[in-house]
Short mmCIF file of C-alpha atoms in Angstrom, two decimals:
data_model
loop_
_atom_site.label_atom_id
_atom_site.label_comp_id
_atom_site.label_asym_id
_atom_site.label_seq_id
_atom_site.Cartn_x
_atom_site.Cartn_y
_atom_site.Cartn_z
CA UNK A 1 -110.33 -33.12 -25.64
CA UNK A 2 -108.37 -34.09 -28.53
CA UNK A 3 -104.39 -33.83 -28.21
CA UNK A 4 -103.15 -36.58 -30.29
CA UNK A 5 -102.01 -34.38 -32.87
CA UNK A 6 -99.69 -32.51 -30.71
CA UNK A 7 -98.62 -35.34 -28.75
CA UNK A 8 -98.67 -38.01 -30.79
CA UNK A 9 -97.14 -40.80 -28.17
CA UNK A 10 -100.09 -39.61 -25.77
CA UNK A 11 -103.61 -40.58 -25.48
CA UNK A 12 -106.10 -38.50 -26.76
CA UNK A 13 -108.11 -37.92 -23.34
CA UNK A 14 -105.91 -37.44 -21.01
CA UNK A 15 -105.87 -33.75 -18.72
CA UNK A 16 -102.25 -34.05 -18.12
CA UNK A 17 -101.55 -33.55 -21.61
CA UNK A 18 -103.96 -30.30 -22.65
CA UNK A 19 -102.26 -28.65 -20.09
CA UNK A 20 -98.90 -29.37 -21.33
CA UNK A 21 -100.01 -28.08 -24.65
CA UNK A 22 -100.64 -24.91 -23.06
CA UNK A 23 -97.26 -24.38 -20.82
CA UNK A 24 -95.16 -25.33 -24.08
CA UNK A 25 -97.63 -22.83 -26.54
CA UNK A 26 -97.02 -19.92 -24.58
CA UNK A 27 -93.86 -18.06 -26.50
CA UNK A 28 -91.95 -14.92 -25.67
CA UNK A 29 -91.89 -13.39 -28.86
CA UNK A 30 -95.74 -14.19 -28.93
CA UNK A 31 -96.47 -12.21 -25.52
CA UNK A 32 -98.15 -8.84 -25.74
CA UNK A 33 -95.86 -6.07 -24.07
CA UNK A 34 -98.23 -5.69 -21.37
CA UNK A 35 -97.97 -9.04 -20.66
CA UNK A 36 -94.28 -8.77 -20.56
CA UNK A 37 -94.44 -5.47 -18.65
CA UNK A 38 -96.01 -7.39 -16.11
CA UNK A 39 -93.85 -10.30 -15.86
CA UNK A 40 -90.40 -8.33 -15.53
CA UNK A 41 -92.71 -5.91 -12.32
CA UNK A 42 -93.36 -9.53 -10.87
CA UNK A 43 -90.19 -10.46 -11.22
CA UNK A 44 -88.29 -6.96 -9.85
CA UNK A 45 -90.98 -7.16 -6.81
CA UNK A 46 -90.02 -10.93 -5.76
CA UNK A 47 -86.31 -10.37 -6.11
CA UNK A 48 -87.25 -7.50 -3.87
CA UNK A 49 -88.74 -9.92 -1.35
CA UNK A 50 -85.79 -12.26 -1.72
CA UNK A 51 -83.29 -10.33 -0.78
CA UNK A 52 -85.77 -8.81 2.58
CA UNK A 53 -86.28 -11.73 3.25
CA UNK A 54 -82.40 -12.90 3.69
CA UNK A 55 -82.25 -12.04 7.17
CA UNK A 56 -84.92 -13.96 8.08
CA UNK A 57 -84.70 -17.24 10.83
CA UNK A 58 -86.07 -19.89 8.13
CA UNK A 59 -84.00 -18.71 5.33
CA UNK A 60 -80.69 -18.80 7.10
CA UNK A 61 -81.90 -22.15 8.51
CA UNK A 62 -82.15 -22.99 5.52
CA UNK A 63 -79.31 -21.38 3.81
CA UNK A 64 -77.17 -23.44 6.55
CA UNK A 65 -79.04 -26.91 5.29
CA UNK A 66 -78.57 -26.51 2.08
CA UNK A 67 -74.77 -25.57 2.17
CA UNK A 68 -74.22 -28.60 4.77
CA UNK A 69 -75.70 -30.83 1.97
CA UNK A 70 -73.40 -29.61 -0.73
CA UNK A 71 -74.94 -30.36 -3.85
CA UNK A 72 -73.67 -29.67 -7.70
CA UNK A 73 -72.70 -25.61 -8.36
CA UNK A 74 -75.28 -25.24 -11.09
CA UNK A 75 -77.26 -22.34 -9.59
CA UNK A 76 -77.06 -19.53 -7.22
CA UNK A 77 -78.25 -18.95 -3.73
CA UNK A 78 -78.90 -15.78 -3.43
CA UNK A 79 -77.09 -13.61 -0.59
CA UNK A 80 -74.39 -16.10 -0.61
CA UNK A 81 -71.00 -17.36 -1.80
CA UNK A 82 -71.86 -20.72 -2.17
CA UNK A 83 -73.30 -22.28 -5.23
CA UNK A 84 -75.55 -25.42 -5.14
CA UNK A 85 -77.75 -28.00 -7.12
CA UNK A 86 -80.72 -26.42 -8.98
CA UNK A 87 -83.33 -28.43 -6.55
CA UNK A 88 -81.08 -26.92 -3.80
CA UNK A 89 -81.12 -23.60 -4.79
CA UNK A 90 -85.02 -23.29 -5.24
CA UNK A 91 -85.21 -24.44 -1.76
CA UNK A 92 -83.20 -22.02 -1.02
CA UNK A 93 -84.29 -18.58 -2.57
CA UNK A 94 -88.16 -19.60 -2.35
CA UNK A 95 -87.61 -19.95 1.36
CA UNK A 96 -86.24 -16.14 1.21
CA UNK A 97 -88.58 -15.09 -1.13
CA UNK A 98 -91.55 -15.91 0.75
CA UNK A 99 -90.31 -15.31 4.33
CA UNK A 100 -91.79 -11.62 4.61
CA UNK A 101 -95.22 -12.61 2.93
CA UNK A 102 -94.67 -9.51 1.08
CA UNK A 103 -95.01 -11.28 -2.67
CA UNK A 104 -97.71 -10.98 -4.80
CA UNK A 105 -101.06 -13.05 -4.56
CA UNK A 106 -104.20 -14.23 -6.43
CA UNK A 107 -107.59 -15.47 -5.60
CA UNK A 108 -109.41 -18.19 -7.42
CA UNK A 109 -111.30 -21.21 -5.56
CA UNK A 110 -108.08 -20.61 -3.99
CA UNK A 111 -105.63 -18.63 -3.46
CA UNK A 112 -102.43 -18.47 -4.50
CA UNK A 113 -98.42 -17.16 -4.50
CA UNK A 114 -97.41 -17.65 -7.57
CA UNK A 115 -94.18 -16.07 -7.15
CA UNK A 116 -92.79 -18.63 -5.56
CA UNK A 117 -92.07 -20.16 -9.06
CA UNK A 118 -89.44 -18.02 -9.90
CA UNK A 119 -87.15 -19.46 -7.56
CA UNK A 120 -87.45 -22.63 -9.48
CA UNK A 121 -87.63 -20.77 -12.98
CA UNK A 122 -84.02 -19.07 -11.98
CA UNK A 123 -82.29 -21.91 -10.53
CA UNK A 124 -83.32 -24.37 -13.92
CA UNK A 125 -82.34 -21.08 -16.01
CA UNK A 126 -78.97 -20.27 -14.44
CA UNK A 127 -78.20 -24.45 -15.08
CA UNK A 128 -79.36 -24.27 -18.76
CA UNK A 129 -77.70 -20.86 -19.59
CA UNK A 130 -81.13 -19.88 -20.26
CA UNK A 131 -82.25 -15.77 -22.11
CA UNK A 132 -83.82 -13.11 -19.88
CA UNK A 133 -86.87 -13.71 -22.85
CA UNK A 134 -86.65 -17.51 -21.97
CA UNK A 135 -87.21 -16.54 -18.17
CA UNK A 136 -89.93 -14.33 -18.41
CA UNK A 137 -91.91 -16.78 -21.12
CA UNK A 138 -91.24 -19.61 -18.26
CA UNK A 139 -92.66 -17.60 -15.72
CA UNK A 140 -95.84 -16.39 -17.98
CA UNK A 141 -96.67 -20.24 -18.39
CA UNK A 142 -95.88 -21.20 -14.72
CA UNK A 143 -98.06 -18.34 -13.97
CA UNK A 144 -100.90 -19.35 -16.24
CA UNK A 145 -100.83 -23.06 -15.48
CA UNK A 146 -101.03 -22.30 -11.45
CA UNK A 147 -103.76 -19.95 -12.11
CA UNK A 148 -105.93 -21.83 -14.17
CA UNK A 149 -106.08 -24.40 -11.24
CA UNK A 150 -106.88 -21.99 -8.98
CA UNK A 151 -109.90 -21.13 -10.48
CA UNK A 152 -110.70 -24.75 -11.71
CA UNK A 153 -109.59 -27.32 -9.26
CA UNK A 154 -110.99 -28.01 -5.85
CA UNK A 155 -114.74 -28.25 -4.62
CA UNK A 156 -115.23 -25.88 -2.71
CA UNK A 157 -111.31 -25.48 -2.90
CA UNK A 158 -108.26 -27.28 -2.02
CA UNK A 159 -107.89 -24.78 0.83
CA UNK A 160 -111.08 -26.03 2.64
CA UNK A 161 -110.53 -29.81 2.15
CA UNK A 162 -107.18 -29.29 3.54
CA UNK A 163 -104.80 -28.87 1.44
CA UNK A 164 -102.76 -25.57 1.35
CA UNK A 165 -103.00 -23.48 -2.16
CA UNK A 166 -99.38 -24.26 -2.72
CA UNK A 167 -99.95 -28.07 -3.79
CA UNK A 168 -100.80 -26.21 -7.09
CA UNK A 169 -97.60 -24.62 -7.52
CA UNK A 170 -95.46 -28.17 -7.84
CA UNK A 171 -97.83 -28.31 -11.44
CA UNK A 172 -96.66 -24.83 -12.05
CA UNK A 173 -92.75 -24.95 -11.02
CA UNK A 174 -92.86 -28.71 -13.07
CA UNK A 175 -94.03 -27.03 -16.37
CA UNK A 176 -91.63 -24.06 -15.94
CA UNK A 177 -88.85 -26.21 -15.39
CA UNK A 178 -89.56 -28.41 -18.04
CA UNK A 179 -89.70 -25.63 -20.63
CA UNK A 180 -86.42 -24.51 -19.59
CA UNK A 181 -84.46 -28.03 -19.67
CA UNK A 182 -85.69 -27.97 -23.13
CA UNK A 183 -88.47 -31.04 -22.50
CA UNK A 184 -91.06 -31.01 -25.78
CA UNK A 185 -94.89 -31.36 -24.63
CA UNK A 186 -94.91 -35.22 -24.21
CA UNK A 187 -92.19 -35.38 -21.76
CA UNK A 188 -93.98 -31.75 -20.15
CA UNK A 189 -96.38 -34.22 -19.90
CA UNK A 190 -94.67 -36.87 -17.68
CA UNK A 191 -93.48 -34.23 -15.53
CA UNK A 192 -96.60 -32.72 -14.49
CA UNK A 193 -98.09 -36.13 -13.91
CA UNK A 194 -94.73 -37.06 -11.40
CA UNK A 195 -95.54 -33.58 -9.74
CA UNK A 196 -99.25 -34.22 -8.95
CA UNK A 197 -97.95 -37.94 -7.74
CA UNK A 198 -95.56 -36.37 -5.23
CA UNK A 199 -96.55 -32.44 -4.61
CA UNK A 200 -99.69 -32.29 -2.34
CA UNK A 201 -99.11 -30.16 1.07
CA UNK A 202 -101.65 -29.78 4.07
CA UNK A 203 -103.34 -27.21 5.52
CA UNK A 204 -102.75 -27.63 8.91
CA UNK A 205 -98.92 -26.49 8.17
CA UNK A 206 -100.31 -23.19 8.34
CA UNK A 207 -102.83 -23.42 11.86
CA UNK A 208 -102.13 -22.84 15.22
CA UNK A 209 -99.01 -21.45 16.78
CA UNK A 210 -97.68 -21.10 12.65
CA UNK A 211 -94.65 -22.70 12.83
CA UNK A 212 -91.46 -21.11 11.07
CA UNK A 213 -91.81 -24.06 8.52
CA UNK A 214 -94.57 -21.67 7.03
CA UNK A 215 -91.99 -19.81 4.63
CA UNK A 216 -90.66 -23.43 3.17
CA UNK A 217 -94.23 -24.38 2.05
CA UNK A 218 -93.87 -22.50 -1.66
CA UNK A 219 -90.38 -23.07 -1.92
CA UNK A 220 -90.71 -27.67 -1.22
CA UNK A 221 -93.47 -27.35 -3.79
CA UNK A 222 -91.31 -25.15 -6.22
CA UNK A 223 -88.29 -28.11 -5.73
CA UNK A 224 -90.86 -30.48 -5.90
CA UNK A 225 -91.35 -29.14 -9.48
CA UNK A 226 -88.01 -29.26 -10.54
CA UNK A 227 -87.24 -32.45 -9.22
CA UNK A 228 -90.44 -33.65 -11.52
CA UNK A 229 -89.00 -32.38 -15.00
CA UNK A 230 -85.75 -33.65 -13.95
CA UNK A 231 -87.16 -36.97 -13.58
CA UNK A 232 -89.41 -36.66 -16.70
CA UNK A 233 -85.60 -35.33 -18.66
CA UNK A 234 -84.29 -38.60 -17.49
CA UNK A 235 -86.84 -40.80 -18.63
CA UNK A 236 -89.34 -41.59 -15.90
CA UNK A 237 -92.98 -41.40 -16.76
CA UNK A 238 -96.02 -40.27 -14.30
CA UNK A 239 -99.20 -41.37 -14.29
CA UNK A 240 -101.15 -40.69 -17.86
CA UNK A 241 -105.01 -40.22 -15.40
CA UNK A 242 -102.83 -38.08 -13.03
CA UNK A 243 -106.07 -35.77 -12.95
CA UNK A 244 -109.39 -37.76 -13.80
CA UNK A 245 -108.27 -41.28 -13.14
CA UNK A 246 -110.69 -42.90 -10.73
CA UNK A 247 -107.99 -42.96 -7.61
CA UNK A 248 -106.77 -39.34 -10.11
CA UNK A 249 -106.15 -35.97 -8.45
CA UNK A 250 -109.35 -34.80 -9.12
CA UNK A 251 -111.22 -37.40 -6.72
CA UNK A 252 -108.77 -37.56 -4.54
CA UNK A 253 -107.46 -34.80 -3.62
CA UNK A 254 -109.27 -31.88 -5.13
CA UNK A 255 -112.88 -33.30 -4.79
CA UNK A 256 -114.16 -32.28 -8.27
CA UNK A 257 -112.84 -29.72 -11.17
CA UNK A 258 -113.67 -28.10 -14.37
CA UNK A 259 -111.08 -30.39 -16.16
CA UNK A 260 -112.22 -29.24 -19.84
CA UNK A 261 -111.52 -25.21 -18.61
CA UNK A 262 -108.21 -26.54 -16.59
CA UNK A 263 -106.80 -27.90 -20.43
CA UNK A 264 -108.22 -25.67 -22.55
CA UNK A 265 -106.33 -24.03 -25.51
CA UNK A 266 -104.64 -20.80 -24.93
CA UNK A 267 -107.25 -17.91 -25.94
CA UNK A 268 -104.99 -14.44 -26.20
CA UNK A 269 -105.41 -14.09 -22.78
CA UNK A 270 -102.50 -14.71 -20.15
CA UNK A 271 -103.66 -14.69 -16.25
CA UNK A 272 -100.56 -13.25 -15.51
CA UNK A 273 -101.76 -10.15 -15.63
CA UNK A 274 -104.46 -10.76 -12.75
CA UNK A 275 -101.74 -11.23 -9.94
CA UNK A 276 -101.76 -8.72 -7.12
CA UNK A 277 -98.88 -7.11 -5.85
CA UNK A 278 -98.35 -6.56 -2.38
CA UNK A 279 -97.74 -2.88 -0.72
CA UNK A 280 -98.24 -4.44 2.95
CA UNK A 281 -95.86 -6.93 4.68
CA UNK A 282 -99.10 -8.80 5.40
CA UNK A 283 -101.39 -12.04 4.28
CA UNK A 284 -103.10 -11.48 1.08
CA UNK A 285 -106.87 -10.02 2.20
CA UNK A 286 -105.30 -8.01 4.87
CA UNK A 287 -104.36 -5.45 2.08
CA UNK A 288 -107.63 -3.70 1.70
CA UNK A 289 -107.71 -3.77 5.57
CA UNK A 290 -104.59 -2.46 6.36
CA UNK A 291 -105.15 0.34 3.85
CA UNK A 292 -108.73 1.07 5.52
CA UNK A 293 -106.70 1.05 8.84
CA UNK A 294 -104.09 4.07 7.60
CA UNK A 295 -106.64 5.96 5.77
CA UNK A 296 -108.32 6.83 9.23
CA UNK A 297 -104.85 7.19 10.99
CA UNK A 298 -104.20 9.94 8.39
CA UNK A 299 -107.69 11.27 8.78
CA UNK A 300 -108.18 11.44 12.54
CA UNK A 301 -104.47 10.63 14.11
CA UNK A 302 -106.13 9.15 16.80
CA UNK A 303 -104.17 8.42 20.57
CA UNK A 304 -104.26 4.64 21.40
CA UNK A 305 -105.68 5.60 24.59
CA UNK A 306 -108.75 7.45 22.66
CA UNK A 307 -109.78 3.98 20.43
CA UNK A 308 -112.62 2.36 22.18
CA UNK A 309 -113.28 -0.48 19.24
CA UNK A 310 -111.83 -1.35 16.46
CA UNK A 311 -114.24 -3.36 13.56
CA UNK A 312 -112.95 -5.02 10.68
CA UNK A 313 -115.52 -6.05 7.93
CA UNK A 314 -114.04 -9.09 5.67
CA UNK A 315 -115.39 -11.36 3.39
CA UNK A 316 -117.29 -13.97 4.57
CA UNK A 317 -114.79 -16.28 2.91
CA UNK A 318 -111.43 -15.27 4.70
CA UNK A 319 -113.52 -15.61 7.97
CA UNK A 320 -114.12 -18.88 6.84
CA UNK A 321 -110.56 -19.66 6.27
CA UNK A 322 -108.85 -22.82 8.15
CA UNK A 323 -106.05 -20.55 9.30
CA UNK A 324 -108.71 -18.31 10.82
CA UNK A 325 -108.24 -20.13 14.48
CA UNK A 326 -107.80 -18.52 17.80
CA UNK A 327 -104.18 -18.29 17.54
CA UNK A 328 -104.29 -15.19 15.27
CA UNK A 329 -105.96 -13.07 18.09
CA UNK A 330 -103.53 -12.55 20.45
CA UNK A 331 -100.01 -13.06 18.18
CA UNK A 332 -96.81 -13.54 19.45
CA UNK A 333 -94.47 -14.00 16.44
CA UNK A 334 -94.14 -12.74 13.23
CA UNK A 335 -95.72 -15.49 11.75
CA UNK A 336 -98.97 -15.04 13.49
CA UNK A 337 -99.09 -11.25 13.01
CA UNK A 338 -98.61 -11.29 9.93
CA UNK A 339 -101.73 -13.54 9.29
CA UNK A 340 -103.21 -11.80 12.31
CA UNK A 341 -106.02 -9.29 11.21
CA UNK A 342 -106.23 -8.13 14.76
CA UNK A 343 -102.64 -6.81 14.75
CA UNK A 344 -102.76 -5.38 11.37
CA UNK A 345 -105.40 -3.32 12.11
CA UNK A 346 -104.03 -2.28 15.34
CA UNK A 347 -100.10 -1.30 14.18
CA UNK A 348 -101.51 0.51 10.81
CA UNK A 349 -103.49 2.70 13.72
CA UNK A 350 -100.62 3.16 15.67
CA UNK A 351 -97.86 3.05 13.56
CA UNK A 352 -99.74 4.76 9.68
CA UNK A 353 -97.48 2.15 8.46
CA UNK A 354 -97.23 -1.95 7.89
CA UNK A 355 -93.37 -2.65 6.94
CA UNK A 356 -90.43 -5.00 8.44
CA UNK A 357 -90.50 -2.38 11.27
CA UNK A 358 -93.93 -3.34 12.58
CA UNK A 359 -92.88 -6.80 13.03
CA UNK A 360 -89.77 -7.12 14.98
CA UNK A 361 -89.61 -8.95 18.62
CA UNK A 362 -90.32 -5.25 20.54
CA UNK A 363 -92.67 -4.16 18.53
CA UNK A 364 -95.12 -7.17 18.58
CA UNK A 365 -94.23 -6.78 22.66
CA UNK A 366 -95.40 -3.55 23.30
CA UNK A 367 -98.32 -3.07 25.98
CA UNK A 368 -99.75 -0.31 24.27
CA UNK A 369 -100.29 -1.87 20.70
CA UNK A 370 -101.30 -5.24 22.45
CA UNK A 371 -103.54 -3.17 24.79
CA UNK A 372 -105.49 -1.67 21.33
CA UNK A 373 -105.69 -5.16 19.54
CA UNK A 374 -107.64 -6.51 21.86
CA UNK A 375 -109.89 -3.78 21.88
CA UNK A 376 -110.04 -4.95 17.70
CA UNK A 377 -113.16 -7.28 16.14
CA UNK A 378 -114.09 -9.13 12.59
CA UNK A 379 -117.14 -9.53 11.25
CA UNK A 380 -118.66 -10.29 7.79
CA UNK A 381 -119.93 -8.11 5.04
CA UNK A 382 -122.45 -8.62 2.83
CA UNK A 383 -121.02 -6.27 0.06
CA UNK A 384 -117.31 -7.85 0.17
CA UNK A 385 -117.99 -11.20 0.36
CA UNK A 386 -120.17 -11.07 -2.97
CA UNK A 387 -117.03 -9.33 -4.58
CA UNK A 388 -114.69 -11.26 -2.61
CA UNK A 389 -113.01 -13.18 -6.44
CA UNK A 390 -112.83 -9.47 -7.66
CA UNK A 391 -111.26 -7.35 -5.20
CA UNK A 392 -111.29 -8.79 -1.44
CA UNK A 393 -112.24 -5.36 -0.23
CA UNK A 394 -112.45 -4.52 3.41
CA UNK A 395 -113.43 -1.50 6.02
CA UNK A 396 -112.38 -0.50 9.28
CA UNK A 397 -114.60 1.51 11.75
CA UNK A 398 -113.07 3.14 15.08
CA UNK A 399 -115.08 3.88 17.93
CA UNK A 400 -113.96 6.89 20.11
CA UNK A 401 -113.71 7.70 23.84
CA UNK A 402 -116.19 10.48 23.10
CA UNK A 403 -118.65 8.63 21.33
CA UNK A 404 -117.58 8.91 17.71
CA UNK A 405 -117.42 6.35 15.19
CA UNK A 406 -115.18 7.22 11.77
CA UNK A 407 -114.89 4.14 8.70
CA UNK A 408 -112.62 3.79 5.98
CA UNK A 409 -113.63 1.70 3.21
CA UNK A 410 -110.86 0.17 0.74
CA UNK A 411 -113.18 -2.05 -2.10
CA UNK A 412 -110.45 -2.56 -3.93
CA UNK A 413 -107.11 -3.24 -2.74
CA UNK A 414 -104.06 -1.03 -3.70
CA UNK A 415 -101.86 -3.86 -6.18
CA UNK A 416 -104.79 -4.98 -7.76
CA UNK A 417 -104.67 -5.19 -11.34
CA UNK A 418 -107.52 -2.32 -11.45
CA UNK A 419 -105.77 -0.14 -8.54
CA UNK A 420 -101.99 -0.49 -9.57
CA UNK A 421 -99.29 0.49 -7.58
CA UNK A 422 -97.84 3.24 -9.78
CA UNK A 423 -93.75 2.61 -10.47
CA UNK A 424 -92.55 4.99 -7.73
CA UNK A 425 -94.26 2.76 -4.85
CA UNK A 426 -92.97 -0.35 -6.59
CA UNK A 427 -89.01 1.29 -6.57
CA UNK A 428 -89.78 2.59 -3.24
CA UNK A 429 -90.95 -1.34 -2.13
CA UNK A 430 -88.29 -3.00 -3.60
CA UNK A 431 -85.19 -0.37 -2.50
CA UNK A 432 -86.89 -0.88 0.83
CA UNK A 433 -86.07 -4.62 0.97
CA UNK A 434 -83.32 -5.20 -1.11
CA UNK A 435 -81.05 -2.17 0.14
CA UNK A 436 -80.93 -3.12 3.92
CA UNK A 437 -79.92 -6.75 2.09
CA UNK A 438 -77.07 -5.29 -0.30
CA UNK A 439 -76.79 -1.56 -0.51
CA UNK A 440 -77.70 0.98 -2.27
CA UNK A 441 -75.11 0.60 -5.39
CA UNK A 442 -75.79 -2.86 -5.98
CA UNK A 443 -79.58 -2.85 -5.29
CA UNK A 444 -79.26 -0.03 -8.18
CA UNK A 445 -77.63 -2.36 -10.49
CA UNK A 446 -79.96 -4.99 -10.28
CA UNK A 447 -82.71 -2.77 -10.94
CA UNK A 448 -81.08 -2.17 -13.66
CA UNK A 449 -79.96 -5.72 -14.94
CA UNK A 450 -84.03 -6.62 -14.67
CA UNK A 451 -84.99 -3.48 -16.69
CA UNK A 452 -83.51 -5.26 -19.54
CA UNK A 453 -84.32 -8.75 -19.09
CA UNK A 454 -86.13 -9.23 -21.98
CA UNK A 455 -83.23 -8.28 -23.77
CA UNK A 456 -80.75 -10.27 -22.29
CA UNK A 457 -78.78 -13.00 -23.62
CA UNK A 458 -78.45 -15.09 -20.57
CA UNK A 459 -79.01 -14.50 -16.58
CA UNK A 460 -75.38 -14.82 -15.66
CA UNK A 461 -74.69 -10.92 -15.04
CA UNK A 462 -78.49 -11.47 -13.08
CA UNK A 463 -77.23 -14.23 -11.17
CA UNK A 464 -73.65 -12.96 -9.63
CA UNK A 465 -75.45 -9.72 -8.67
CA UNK A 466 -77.96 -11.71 -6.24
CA UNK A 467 -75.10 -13.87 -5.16
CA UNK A 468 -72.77 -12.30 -2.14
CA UNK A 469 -69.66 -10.02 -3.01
CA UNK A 470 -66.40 -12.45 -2.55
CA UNK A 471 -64.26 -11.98 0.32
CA UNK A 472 -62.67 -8.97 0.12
CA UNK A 473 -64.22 -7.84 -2.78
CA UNK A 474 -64.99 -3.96 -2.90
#
């Protein structure tokens, strides 16, 4: 690999710098209107989630931090009157943004959120005075550099060695932020080396009883990010081996990569458009599960009392997850059911639905839906986990008190890329959130301040809609 020519101050070998050349390439004029099609959906959907995700326990805890520290007004918080420091503010809104697990995914080696970047991308665009154009192009390259190590970093993934998918998003949220604080490719450089010093997260955050800390994870690694190009602006450097250095990234924390694929040149393509969106309030395979689970509801309406088994078929690989553990079976907060297959399965039965509703202290409670989950069981399939990097289909088979048995196959989740959600079920998704979070009228109007982001000069208007009315404001 040869970047000299680009980056003259850099040596010619070094990871770090390809895949700076890439996140500075990518352009907005440049982008196919696909492309941007699909960045302003991603961005309506996880403004969407923010703004559900407001009344959440680890938001407001950490609204309350980050307004006890204070910081510079540079950037929003969104849902509130105060104003904070950029690194303050991504805290903030990717703690909101990812309370409700309800934002769109990938899978690669490992999985991924990817959405949790745009709480960085705003924050650093509010404190520049940055274009709509200039936030969807940041977002496009944060999307493509988080992506690319998804599929090329990690052996088997960073996942099973222990570290959770979101160490790759501090690379991501460093090379978005950087774009936006106006950092050329060399200093890009610096900040994605500072980034994979200081932005590596473990696994076991997300094991066990899932402690409320889960809905932080994206949002530290997204600060983490900004803090790196803000570091790299002011003039410190990161290491130039970051990745292949002999005590590098690579060896030490990922356990082997594809560098050459992770730096390649741009090829027309943008990996953007392989995100999933989510239709379920769920983890990320549940989707095709939970969708298995209301097609037989609408088929067959079945009684609790009538369900003598439940059988979910997953890919081996999800089975095989570190967060798979005991705790998921029986769940007892939000945080649990939401990542508990078990429960999903059981509510979508129940309920024919797998929203906020499903997940609130009475409903998790309830004897009856507790009483069917444990009559629920997982087990592999041959069929899924060969496709599992395509679609991460699933099934769900019922047995009945008199005998029958009735399946519902999903191979291919709704949100995927090749099974869209159509633009009434994302309207209907995000009015769902953001409504109960700021009412009708003003959930309207920033539908319609992101319809024309890519034509707008800067994100101000953007920005005071998300914050809180004044007091006393009409």
């Amino acid at each position: 690999m040869n970047y000299a020519a680009i980056i003259p101050e850099a040596a010619a070998t070094h990871v770090r710098d390809g895949l700076a050349v890439v996140a500075a390439a990518i352009r907005f004029e440049d982008l196919p209107p696909e492309v941007v099609a699909k960045a302003k959906m991603l961005i309506l959907d996880t403004i969407g989630c923010a703004l559900g995700g407001l009344s959440g326990a680890p938001t407001k805890a950490a609204h309350a931090m980050v307004e006890a520290l204070g910081g510079r007004p540079e950037a929003t918080i969104i849902g509130s009157t105060a104003r904070t420091s950029s690194t303050l503010a991504t805290f903030a809104n990717g703690t909101a943004l990812r309370y409700l697990d309800v934002n769109d995914y990938y899978f690669g080696r490992d999985p991924a959120h990817a959405s949790g970047n745009l709480a960085a991308i705003l924050a650093v665009g509010e404190k520049t005075g940055a274009s709509g154009p200039d936030i969807i192009a940041a977002l496009v390259a944060a999307y493509e550099v988080q992506f690319r190590l998804c599929d090329h970093a990690g052996t088997p993934s960073l996942w099973d060695r222990g570290w959770h998918h979101a160490t790759n998003m501090s690379y991501a949220s460093a090379a978005a932020a950087a774009r936006l604080l106006g950092l050329d490719a060399a200093r890009t450089a610096e900040a994605l080396a500072i980034a994979g010093t200081h932005g590596n997260i473990l696994t076991e955050s997300m094991r066990g009883q899932m402690a409320t800390i889960k809905a932080t994870i994206e949002a530290v690694a997204a600060k983490g990010g900004v803090e790196a190009a803000l570091m790299a602006a002011h003039g410190l450097t990161g290491p130039q081996a970051i990745f292949e250095g002999a005590y590098g990234w690579d060896r030490a924390v990922a356990g082997g990569s594809d560098l050459a694929a992770l730096a390649a040149p741009l090829d027309g393509t943008f990996r953007i458009m392989q995100a999933r969106i989510k239709p379920f309030e769920a983890f990320s395979p549940a989707q095709g599960l939970i969708q298995a689970a209301l097609d037989l509801r609408a088929r067959l309406s079945p009684r609790p009392e009538e369900i003598v088994a439940i059988e979910g078929r997953f890919p081996q690989q999800i089975l095989d997850w570190p967060t798979s553990d005991g705790q998921k079976a029986a769940p007892t907060t939000k945080e649990l059911a939401d990542h508990s297959p078990y429960y999903l399965m059981a509510v979508a039965l129940m309920d024919g639905a797998c929203g906020p509703a499903q997940f609130t202290p009475a409903r998790l409670a309830d004897p009856v839906l507790r009483a069917l989950m444990a009559k629920a069981s997982l087990v592999a399939d041959a069929a899924f986990t060969r496709d599992y990097h395509r679609g991460t289909g699933a099934a769900v088979t019922v047995t009945l008190a008199d005998g029958r048995k009735a399946e519902a196959v999903c191979p291919l989740p709704p949100g995927h890329p090749d099974n869209p959600l159509d633009d009434a079920a994302m309207a209907r998704k995000f009015n769902e959130h953001a409504e109960s979070a700021v009412g009708a009228e003003r959930a309207r109007a920033i539908r319609d301040a992101l319809a024309g982001l890519d034509r707008a000069p800067d994100i101000r208007h953007l920005m005071g809609l998300l914050a809180a009315p004044a007091p006393g404001a009409g």
